[in-house]
mmCIF file of C-alpha atoms in Angstrom:
data_model
loop_
_atom_site.group_PDB
_atom_site.id
_atom_site.type_symbol
_atom_site.label_atom_id
_atom_site.label_comp_id
_atom_site.label_asym_id
_atom_site.label_seq_id
_atom_site.Cartn_x
_atom_site.Cartn_y
_atom_site.Cartn_z
ATOM 1 C CA GLY R 111 4.427 -24.434 22.807
ATOM 2 C CA MET R 112 5.715 -21.639 25.039
ATOM 3 C CA PRO R 113 5.261 -20.737 28.719
ATOM 4 C CA VAL R 114 2.114 -18.797 29.659
ATOM 5 C CA GLY R 115 2.672 -15.048 29.356
ATOM 6 C CA SER R 116 5.278 -15.294 26.613
ATOM 7 C CA GLU R 117 5.240 -12.559 23.983
ATOM 8 C CA ILE R 118 5.320 -12.875 20.200
ATOM 9 C CA VAL R 119 6.399 -10.259 17.659
ATOM 10 C CA TYR R 120 5.422 -11.191 14.111
ATOM 11 C CA ASN R 121 5.556 -9.265 10.837
ATOM 12 C CA CYS R 122 2.790 -11.386 9.228
ATOM 13 C CA LYS R 123 5.366 -12.710 6.753
ATOM 14 C CA SER R 124 8.443 -14.785 7.498
ATOM 15 C CA LEU R 125 9.868 -13.154 10.652
ATOM 16 C CA MET R 126 8.779 -14.007 14.182
ATOM 17 C CA TYR R 127 10.447 -13.287 17.523
ATOM 18 C CA THR R 128 9.415 -14.862 20.823
ATOM 19 C CA SER R 129 10.344 -14.099 24.421
ATOM 20 C CA ALA R 130 10.855 -17.824 25.134
ATOM 21 C CA PRO R 131 11.912 -20.848 23.075
ATOM 22 C CA ILE R 132 9.170 -22.610 21.129
ATOM 23 C CA ASN R 133 9.084 -26.277 22.053
ATOM 24 C CA MET R 134 7.724 -28.147 19.048
ATOM 25 C CA PRO R 135 8.110 -31.878 18.384
ATOM 26 C CA GLU R 136 8.036 -31.148 14.644
ATOM 27 C CA PRO R 137 9.043 -27.916 12.853
ATOM 28 C CA LYS R 138 6.042 -28.132 10.526
ATOM 29 C CA VAL R 139 2.428 -27.401 11.485
ATOM 30 C CA LEU R 140 -0.448 -28.568 9.291
ATOM 31 C CA ILE R 141 -3.621 -26.457 9.425
ATOM 32 C CA SER R 142 -6.837 -27.792 7.966
ATOM 33 C CA ASN R 143 -9.107 -25.511 5.978
ATOM 34 C CA ASP R 144 -11.810 -26.245 8.568
ATOM 35 C CA ASP R 145 -9.645 -24.644 11.266
ATOM 36 C CA VAL R 146 -9.271 -21.217 9.629
ATOM 37 C CA ASN R 147 -11.808 -18.404 9.776
ATOM 38 C CA GLU R 148 -14.198 -17.346 7.037
ATOM 39 C CA TYR R 149 -11.961 -14.453 5.960
ATOM 40 C CA VAL R 150 -9.081 -16.823 5.147
ATOM 41 C CA ARG R 151 -11.365 -19.258 3.319
ATOM 42 C CA THR R 152 -12.823 -16.425 1.255
ATOM 43 C CA TYR R 153 -9.437 -15.354 -0.060
ATOM 44 C CA MET R 154 -7.582 -18.688 -0.111
ATOM 45 C CA GLY R 155 -10.257 -21.128 -1.226
ATOM 46 C CA VAL R 156 -10.413 -24.717 0.022
ATOM 47 C CA ALA R 157 -6.671 -25.297 0.447
ATOM 48 C CA ASP R 158 -5.057 -26.621 3.607
ATOM 49 C CA PHE R 159 -1.961 -24.914 5.014
ATOM 50 C CA SER R 160 1.525 -26.013 5.998
ATOM 51 C CA VAL R 161 3.569 -23.694 8.240
ATOM 52 C CA SER R 162 7.247 -24.300 9.017
ATOM 53 C CA VAL R 163 8.710 -22.777 12.193
ATOM 54 C CA THR R 164 12.493 -23.065 12.404
ATOM 55 C CA PRO R 165 15.150 -21.095 14.317
ATOM 56 C CA ASN R 166 17.093 -18.441 12.443
ATOM 57 C CA ALA R 167 20.360 -20.143 11.514
ATOM 58 C CA GLN R 168 22.400 -16.917 11.588
ATOM 59 C CA CYS R 169 20.881 -15.444 14.760
ATOM 60 C CA PRO R 170 18.963 -18.028 16.843
ATOM 61 C CA VAL R 171 18.941 -15.681 19.887
ATOM 62 C CA LEU R 172 18.873 -11.883 19.659
ATOM 63 C CA ASP R 173 20.737 -9.932 22.347
ATOM 64 C CA LEU R 174 18.923 -6.591 22.678
ATOM 65 C CA SER R 175 21.842 -5.054 24.583
ATOM 66 C CA ASP R 176 24.485 -5.858 21.957
ATOM 67 C CA MET R 177 25.543 -2.516 20.458
ATOM 68 C CA GLU R 178 29.130 -3.468 19.616
ATOM 69 C CA GLN R 179 28.790 -2.938 15.873
ATOM 70 C CA TYR R 180 27.655 0.651 16.496
ATOM 71 C CA LYS R 181 30.715 1.491 18.586
ATOM 72 C CA SER R 182 32.909 1.213 15.515
ATOM 73 C CA ARG R 183 32.567 2.301 11.900
ATOM 74 C CA LYS R 184 31.573 -1.226 10.848
ATOM 75 C CA SER R 185 27.867 -0.429 10.951
ATOM 76 C CA MET R 186 28.343 2.456 8.514
ATOM 77 C CA PHE R 187 29.342 0.070 5.725
ATOM 78 C CA ASP R 188 28.077 -3.380 6.742
ATOM 79 C CA GLU R 189 25.316 -3.017 9.317
ATOM 80 C CA ASP R 190 23.480 -6.038 10.677
ATOM 81 C CA ARG R 191 19.940 -4.609 10.832
ATOM 82 C CA THR R 192 18.510 -7.480 12.907
ATOM 83 C CA LEU R 193 18.257 -5.432 16.101
ATOM 84 C CA ARG R 194 16.634 -2.447 14.410
ATOM 85 C CA THR R 195 14.237 -4.707 12.505
ATOM 86 C CA PHE R 196 13.094 -6.349 15.739
ATOM 87 C CA LEU R 197 12.557 -3.014 17.504
ATOM 88 C CA GLU R 198 10.545 -1.647 14.575
ATOM 89 C CA MET R 199 8.356 -4.777 14.595
ATOM 90 C CA ALA R 200 7.921 -4.732 18.383
ATOM 91 C CA LEU R 201 6.830 -1.084 18.372
ATOM 92 C CA THR R 202 4.150 -1.933 15.805
ATOM 93 C CA GLN R 203 2.734 -5.091 17.351
ATOM 94 C CA PHE R 204 0.439 -3.562 19.999
ATOM 95 C CA SER R 205 -1.364 -1.275 17.541
ATOM 96 C CA ILE R 206 -1.920 -4.106 15.062
ATOM 97 C CA ASN R 207 -3.063 -6.589 17.718
ATOM 98 C CA ASN R 208 -5.657 -4.099 18.979
ATOM 99 C CA ASN R 209 -7.015 -3.339 15.482
ATOM 100 C CA GLN R 210 -6.125 0.333 15.785
ATOM 101 C CA TYR R 211 -3.696 0.625 12.883
ATOM 102 C CA ALA R 212 -2.786 -1.328 9.763
ATOM 103 C CA PRO R 213 0.692 -1.506 8.219
ATOM 104 C CA VAL R 214 0.947 0.103 4.782
ATOM 105 C CA GLY R 215 4.206 -0.221 2.895
ATOM 106 C CA VAL R 216 7.509 -0.075 4.759
ATOM 107 C CA GLY R 217 7.447 1.437 8.248
ATOM 108 C CA LYS R 218 4.041 3.118 7.937
ATOM 109 C CA LEU R 219 0.929 2.645 10.056
ATOM 110 C CA TYR R 220 -2.506 4.131 9.349
ATOM 111 C CA GLU R 221 -5.646 4.262 11.469
ATOM 112 C CA ILE R 222 -8.356 1.843 10.409
ATOM 113 C CA THR R 223 -11.202 3.196 12.551
ATOM 114 C CA PRO R 224 -13.891 4.619 10.200
ATOM 115 C CA GLU R 225 -14.963 7.317 12.671
ATOM 116 C CA ASN R 226 -11.542 8.980 12.386
ATOM 117 C CA GLN R 227 -11.584 9.162 8.587
ATOM 118 C CA VAL R 228 -12.420 12.403 6.788
ATOM 119 C CA ASN R 229 -14.372 12.114 3.533
ATOM 120 C CA VAL R 230 -13.011 14.490 0.874
ATOM 121 C CA GLY R 231 -15.168 13.369 -2.047
ATOM 122 C CA ASN R 232 -14.489 11.261 -5.143
ATOM 123 C CA GLY R 233 -14.728 8.134 -2.985
ATOM 124 C CA ILE R 234 -11.591 9.162 -1.093
ATOM 125 C CA VAL R 235 -11.043 9.500 2.659
ATOM 126 C CA MET R 236 -8.111 10.966 4.584
ATOM 127 C CA ARG R 237 -6.565 8.729 7.243
ATOM 128 C CA SER R 238 -4.045 9.695 9.906
ATOM 129 C CA GLY R 239 -0.905 7.666 10.350
ATOM 130 C CA VAL R 240 2.769 7.636 11.190
ATOM 131 C CA ALA R 241 5.974 6.779 9.379
ATOM 132 C CA LYS R 242 8.311 5.262 11.911
ATOM 133 C CA GLY R 243 11.802 3.932 12.105
ATOM 134 C CA VAL R 244 14.463 3.030 14.626
ATOM 135 C CA ARG R 245 17.839 4.738 14.452
ATOM 136 C CA ILE R 246 20.915 4.123 16.543
ATOM 137 C CA VAL R 247 22.222 7.396 17.995
ATOM 138 C CA HIS R 248 25.823 7.941 19.148
ATOM 139 C CA ASN R 249 24.776 9.091 22.627
ATOM 140 C CA TYR R 250 28.244 10.358 23.614
ATOM 141 C CA GLY R 251 29.947 7.062 22.847
ATOM 142 C CA ASP R 252 27.229 4.863 24.359
ATOM 143 C CA PRO R 253 25.039 3.896 21.350
ATOM 144 C CA ALA R 254 21.316 3.596 22.009
ATOM 145 C CA PRO R 255 18.211 3.037 19.861
ATOM 146 C CA ALA R 256 15.954 6.013 19.157
ATOM 147 C CA LEU R 257 12.452 5.984 17.702
ATOM 148 C CA VAL R 258 11.846 8.425 14.838
ATOM 149 C CA LEU R 259 8.203 9.293 14.096
ATOM 150 C CA ASP R 260 6.705 11.393 11.324
ATOM 151 C CA THR R 261 2.953 11.976 11.511
ATOM 152 C CA LYS R 262 1.108 11.774 8.214
ATOM 153 C CA VAL R 263 -2.343 12.278 6.738
ATOM 154 C CA SER R 264 -2.828 10.428 3.454
ATOM 155 C CA PRO R 265 -5.675 9.754 1.004
ATOM 156 C CA PHE R 266 -7.204 6.283 0.655
ATOM 157 C CA TYR R 267 -10.062 4.980 -1.429
ATOM 158 C CA GLU R 268 -13.100 4.022 0.620
ATOM 159 C CA ALA R 269 -13.661 0.298 1.143
ATOM 160 C CA GLN R 270 -16.848 0.003 -0.894
ATOM 161 C CA ASP R 271 -18.261 -1.299 -4.163
ATOM 162 C CA LEU R 272 -16.669 0.137 -7.304
ATOM 163 C CA ILE R 273 -19.988 1.573 -8.492
ATOM 164 C CA ALA R 274 -20.322 3.494 -5.206
ATOM 165 C CA THR R 275 -16.908 5.078 -5.791
ATOM 166 C CA ILE R 276 -17.804 5.968 -9.375
ATOM 167 C CA MET R 277 -21.070 7.537 -8.202
ATOM 168 C CA ALA R 278 -19.132 9.544 -5.614
ATOM 169 C CA ILE R 279 -16.913 10.898 -8.399
ATOM 170 C CA THR R 280 -19.991 11.965 -10.384
ATOM 171 C CA ASN R 281 -21.732 13.462 -7.326
ATOM 172 C CA GLY R 282 -24.360 10.732 -7.079
ATOM 173 C CA ARG R 283 -25.579 10.658 -10.676
ATOM 174 C CA GLN R 284 -25.191 7.980 -13.309
ATOM 175 C CA PRO R 285 -21.899 8.483 -15.196
ATOM 176 C CA GLN R 286 -22.162 9.924 -18.698
ATOM 177 C CA MET R 287 -19.739 9.389 -21.582
ATOM 178 C CA ASN R 288 -17.948 12.669 -20.886
ATOM 179 C CA ASP R 289 -17.349 11.566 -17.254
ATOM 180 C CA TRP R 290 -15.233 8.527 -18.106
ATOM 181 C CA PRO R 291 -11.929 10.288 -18.886
ATOM 182 C CA ARG R 292 -12.006 11.825 -15.390
ATOM 183 C CA ILE R 293 -13.064 8.521 -13.789
ATOM 184 C CA ARG R 294 -10.216 6.708 -15.542
ATOM 185 C CA ALA R 295 -7.737 9.338 -14.395
ATOM 186 C CA ILE R 296 -8.819 8.996 -10.754
ATOM 187 C CA LEU R 297 -9.106 5.193 -10.636
ATOM 188 C CA GLY R 298 -6.415 4.174 -13.117
ATOM 189 C CA ASP R 299 -4.057 2.657 -10.504
ATOM 190 C CA VAL R 300 -6.759 0.949 -8.417
ATOM 191 C CA ARG R 301 -7.062 -2.824 -8.023
ATOM 192 C CA VAL R 302 -10.478 -4.319 -7.322
ATOM 193 C CA GLU R 303 -11.678 -7.745 -6.233
ATOM 194 C CA VAL R 304 -14.645 -9.543 -7.731
ATOM 195 C CA ALA R 305 -17.498 -10.352 -5.344
ATOM 196 C CA TYR R 306 -17.975 -13.947 -6.506
ATOM 197 C CA ALA R 307 -14.268 -14.855 -6.021
ATOM 198 C CA ARG R 308 -12.587 -12.406 -3.672
ATOM 199 C CA HIS R 309 -9.189 -14.013 -4.089
ATOM 200 C CA ARG R 310 -9.191 -12.699 -7.686
ATOM 201 C CA THR R 311 -8.195 -9.083 -8.332
ATOM 202 C CA PHE R 312 -7.419 -6.990 -11.384
ATOM 203 C CA ALA R 313 -6.142 -3.495 -12.129
ATOM 204 C CA LEU R 314 -8.736 -1.091 -13.517
ATOM 205 C CA GLY R 315 -6.194 0.663 -15.709
ATOM 206 C CA ARG R 316 -5.605 -2.485 -17.729
ATOM 207 C CA SER R 317 -9.297 -3.233 -18.173
ATOM 208 C CA TRP R 318 -9.932 0.275 -19.524
ATOM 209 C CA THR R 319 -7.144 0.296 -22.126
#
């Protein structure tokens, strides 16, 4: 474990940074299916889980004040992005932990609160978000990290049953034969999950061809 009050920055994949060493007798943690929540069981089935936690062999400790590579031209051709990656993750962690934003793609966060979404029809809502990144600025010979933010508003499909989205496209009426070309055009790139086995998904475009 770690001391009380220690902080964790995690990208929900393979990278994790901690403010104190993790003292573990074994690098592998076994998690029983009974110990995970219903959401995980729904999408992963009855499997148990094995998680390995090992130090990064190339960079076991990250020095946040080390800007040496940015004082020369080395970073222009062979940059070690570890520092920037950590800062980008750390700046995201609070919003994710508090269920305010969800990561979408690389470096993008979008609000997940339904009350802030704007319905524009066709089963689509507009959600506010930001595209963010960390750059290292020259700062008159004293390199320093700078946060770059670009506010965005992007369309998303509503989280609802497929039939509800189709009915939204047809303004609440049952779809007719002449509606399907338009429905296919709008939903062609969408993936859906089946209610009886939510870990299974398929692309609508393939099922309609």
